[in-house]
C-alpha positions as MATLAB code, in Angstrom:
seq = 'MVLKRLPQHVAIIMDGNGRWAKKRGLPRVAGHKEGLESVRAVVREARRLGIKVLTLYAFSKENWKRPRAEVAALMGLLRFYLKRELPELKRQGIKLMAIGETELLPPKAYQALSQAIEETSSAREMILNLALSYGGRAEIARAARILAEACLKGHLRPDEIDENIFANYLYTAGLPDPDLIIRTSGEMRLSNFLLYQSAYSELYITPTLWPDFREAEFMAALEEYSQRERRFGLTSEQIRCTGKE';
ca = [
     -82.240  -91.294   31.791;
     -79.988  -90.145   29.535;
     -79.675  -86.140   29.140;
     -79.171  -85.183   25.700;
     -77.423  -82.153   27.065;
     -76.024  -81.076   30.248;
     -75.891  -77.591   31.919;
     -72.287  -76.619   32.837;
     -74.091  -74.300   35.680;
     -77.136  -74.682   37.321;
     -78.393  -71.836   39.596;
     -81.676  -72.764   41.794;
     -83.816  -69.883   43.466;
     -84.671  -72.262   46.633;
     -88.337  -70.815   47.722;
     -91.263  -72.164   49.682;
     -89.992  -73.228   52.946;
     -92.664  -71.207   54.630;
     -95.497  -72.085   52.613;
     -94.299  -76.165   53.141;
     -94.449  -75.311   56.889;
     -97.860  -73.419   56.902;
     -99.619  -76.123   54.805;
     -98.539  -78.854   57.895;
     -99.348  -76.438   60.289;
     -95.689  -76.226   61.463;
     -93.418  -73.391   62.256;
     -91.471  -71.766   59.390;
     -88.429  -73.140   60.557;
     -89.473  -76.527   59.885;
     -89.831  -75.944   56.405;
     -86.361  -74.739   56.385;
     -84.823  -77.893   58.003;
     -87.088  -79.994   55.365;
     -85.294  -77.639   52.717;
     -81.812  -78.602   53.908;
     -82.859  -82.277   52.856;
     -83.513  -81.281   49.251;
     -79.940  -79.303   49.351;
     -78.371  -82.353   50.067;
     -80.148  -84.587   47.598;
     -79.762  -81.839   44.879;
     -76.092  -81.578   45.568;
     -75.602  -85.261   45.401;
     -77.632  -85.679   42.184;
     -75.601  -82.473   40.487;
     -72.225  -84.090   41.398;
     -73.199  -87.491   40.569;
     -74.267  -86.174   36.787;
     -71.083  -84.042   36.372;
     -72.761  -80.907   36.627;
     -69.537  -78.367   37.333;
     -71.186  -75.631   38.964;
     -74.314  -75.346   41.574;
     -75.690  -72.071   42.549;
     -77.869  -71.898   45.537;
     -79.768  -68.816   46.584;
     -79.365  -69.347   50.397;
     -80.058  -66.039   51.531;
     -80.855  -62.650   50.243;
     -79.652  -58.871   51.573;
     -83.995  -58.661   52.043;
     -83.703  -61.467   54.002;
     -82.005  -59.825   56.694;
     -85.728  -57.781   56.960;
     -87.135  -61.078   58.427;
     -87.980  -61.740   62.112;
     -85.022  -61.883   64.376;
     -85.837  -65.117   65.433;
     -86.072  -66.493   61.769;
     -83.027  -64.980   60.873;
     -81.530  -66.620   63.925;
     -82.729  -69.877   62.871;
     -81.330  -69.443   59.267;
     -78.131  -68.625   60.662;
     -78.362  -71.610   62.885;
     -79.049  -74.110   59.978;
     -76.361  -72.780   57.598;
     -73.834  -73.846   60.358;
     -75.563  -77.069   60.915;
     -75.162  -77.680   57.284;
     -71.892  -76.925   56.666;
     -70.817  -78.984   59.662;
     -72.733  -81.987   58.517;
     -71.905  -81.931   54.736;
     -68.434  -81.015   54.949;
     -66.888  -84.265   55.254;
     -69.141  -85.408   52.400;
     -68.007  -82.061   50.144;
     -64.485  -83.581   50.722;
     -65.173  -86.803   49.976;
     -66.709  -86.240   46.844;
     -64.047  -83.299   45.448;
     -66.786  -80.383   46.008;
     -65.158  -77.115   46.415;
     -67.652  -74.605   48.185;
     -67.583  -71.249   47.104;
     -69.819  -68.189   48.677;
     -70.867  -64.742   46.784;
     -72.719  -61.961   48.406;
     -71.726  -59.703   51.709;
     -70.708  -62.574   54.075;
     -69.200  -60.318   56.068;
     -72.418  -59.441   57.126;
     -73.019  -63.270   58.788;
     -72.811  -63.414   62.665;
     -69.451  -64.473   63.325;
     -70.065  -68.272   64.403;
     -71.744  -68.518   60.949;
     -69.042  -66.494   58.804;
     -66.310  -68.784   60.916;
     -68.060  -72.033   59.672;
     -68.138  -70.495   56.308;
     -64.812  -69.491   56.217;
     -63.655  -72.916   57.275;
     -65.502  -75.032   54.878;
     -64.233  -72.646   51.962;
     -60.467  -73.129   53.270;
     -60.936  -77.149   53.991;
     -62.511  -77.747   50.214;
     -60.309  -75.245   48.215;
     -58.513  -77.652   46.579;
     -61.224  -79.668   45.301;
     -61.737  -80.174   41.488;
     -64.856  -82.048   40.578;
     -67.646  -79.539   41.388;
     -68.085  -76.180   42.717;
     -71.092  -75.700   45.181;
     -71.427  -72.013   45.218;
     -73.850  -70.359   48.393;
     -75.501  -67.208   47.668;
     -75.610  -65.702   51.145;
     -76.454  -62.073   52.056;
     -76.594  -61.688   48.076;
     -78.498  -59.466   45.937;
     -77.709  -58.889   42.459;
     -78.422  -55.184   42.092;
     -75.648  -54.544   45.100;
     -73.147  -57.008   43.222;
     -73.589  -54.636   40.048;
     -73.490  -51.432   41.976;
     -70.109  -52.822   43.993;
     -68.485  -53.983   40.876;
     -69.342  -50.577   39.128;
     -67.658  -48.785   42.479;
     -64.643  -50.834   42.213;
     -64.339  -50.068   38.327;
     -64.616  -46.242   39.301;
     -61.941  -46.421   41.798;
     -59.705  -48.355   39.314;
     -60.244  -45.684   36.771;
     -59.501  -42.757   39.456;
     -56.263  -44.171   40.166;
     -55.765  -44.805   36.597;
     -55.150  -48.569   36.650;
     -57.783  -48.253   33.877;
     -59.610  -46.034   31.447;
     -63.656  -45.878   31.104;
     -63.410  -46.720   27.167;
     -61.674  -50.235   28.334;
     -64.459  -51.204   30.177;
     -66.347  -53.556   28.325;
     -68.675  -56.732   29.419;
     -65.906  -58.953   29.717;
     -64.001  -56.915   31.865;
     -66.988  -55.645   33.889;
     -67.689  -59.077   34.778;
     -64.361  -59.822   36.207;
     -65.459  -57.482   38.797;
     -68.569  -59.396   39.848;
     -68.475  -62.217   42.730;
     -68.827  -64.828   39.961;
     -65.553  -63.887   38.511;
     -64.089  -66.717   36.851;
     -67.412  -69.022   36.918;
     -69.554  -69.858   33.655;
     -72.964  -67.890   33.218;
     -75.742  -70.374   34.966;
     -76.810  -72.155   31.690;
     -80.409  -73.111   33.958;
     -82.005  -71.417   36.777;
     -84.748  -73.111   38.102;
     -87.032  -71.700   40.737;
     -89.520  -73.426   43.003;
     -92.586  -72.545   44.397;
     -94.326  -71.506   41.123;
     -93.014  -67.765   41.511;
     -92.200  -66.430   38.201;
     -89.586  -63.834   39.264;
     -85.891  -63.510   39.601;
     -85.853  -61.717   43.199;
     -82.996  -60.101   42.320;
     -80.907  -63.258   41.823;
     -78.063  -63.274   39.314;
     -79.137  -60.008   37.460;
     -76.078  -59.932   35.413;
     -74.988  -63.342   34.768;
     -78.555  -64.228   33.700;
     -78.897  -62.522   30.374;
     -79.499  -65.893   28.305;
     -79.920  -68.275   31.032;
     -82.857  -71.132   30.569;
     -85.625  -70.281   33.389;
     -87.249  -73.382   34.535;
     -90.357  -72.679   36.921;
     -92.032  -75.458   38.954;
     -94.955  -75.728   41.179;
     -92.946  -77.731   43.889;
     -92.224  -76.298   47.157;
     -88.358  -76.480   47.703;
     -88.547  -79.044   50.975;
     -89.991  -81.648   48.472;
     -87.790  -80.833   45.302;
     -85.513  -83.755   45.177;
     -83.731  -85.921   42.536;
     -86.740  -86.647   40.394;
     -87.463  -83.058   40.757;
     -84.061  -81.888   39.723;
     -84.095  -84.479   36.685;
     -87.339  -83.208   35.043;
     -85.741  -79.627   35.373;
     -82.439  -81.077   33.318;
     -84.471  -83.125   31.121;
     -86.619  -80.323   29.995;
     -83.660  -77.850   29.610;
     -81.987  -80.654   27.347;
     -84.951  -80.512   24.822;
     -84.673  -76.673   24.574;
     -82.811  -75.042   21.588;
     -80.632  -71.841   23.343;
     -80.478  -69.335   21.326;
     -78.428  -66.580   22.860;
     -80.452  -63.913   20.883;
     -79.773  -65.881   17.549;
     -82.188  -66.822   15.149;
     -82.474  -70.589   14.242;
     -80.355  -69.435   10.947;
     -77.616  -67.883   12.832;
     -77.418  -70.549   15.056;
     -76.755  -73.079   12.777;
     -74.141  -70.749   10.795;
     -72.145  -70.200   13.887;
     -72.502  -73.521   15.546;
     -74.059  -72.348   18.462;
     -76.160  -74.533   20.712;
];
C-alpha cells in the first residue's frame, strides 16, 4: 500500500485491554500482556514506514486509582517491555522519551525507564514517546506554573507569553504536534490526552480493542488519514491560497 501522505507524529490512546480479557474470561492483566504485542507491532511498523514520532498513552494519572494489584502488574509489564525491547530499539535507531509525572513511578520501573532513555538518547531514526503518569490538564497547569515563576523572577514578561512560548514549557517541547490521534475500543473521547497539542489533530476512532490492533489496523488508520484534507481552521480557498495541506 502506498500512502498519499504520511503523518509526522502519530499518537495512540491504547484502550480496551480489560474488555479484551473479559470477553475471553481472563484476568485484566492478560489483556495488558497481549497489548504489549500490539505495542511491539505498531512500533515496528511506524519505524518501517518512516513515521518520526509515535506517542503511546501508556498510563494516565487517573490509572493510579485502579486496584493496587493491577497497578503493580502494569508497572511490572512496563519493566518487562523495556528490558525486552531495549536491544531492538537500539538496533532500529529509536529514541525513547517519556512525558508525564514519571517521578511517581515505583523505583524499579523508574530506573528501567531512565536506563532505556539514556541508552537510546543518541538514536535519530524515530522517537517512541511514552505517556506515563500523564494527564493533559496537569501538563497545562505545570506549564502555567513554570511560566508564572519565570515572570515573578523577572525572566519573562506576561505580555511576551504567546502560544509558541507556552508550548515550550509543555512536556512535548521540541516535538511536532500530533498529526493523527488514534483511539482504539470505540470510545469517542480524548481522555485528558495531549489536550493542548491536539488542537488540529485528525482523529481516528476504531472499535478494535487494543490487543487486536496490529499492523493491518494501523495501516487502515494511516490510509484514512492520507485521504483527508487537513484544514487547520481554514476554508478550502484559504488552504489553496496558503499552500497548506
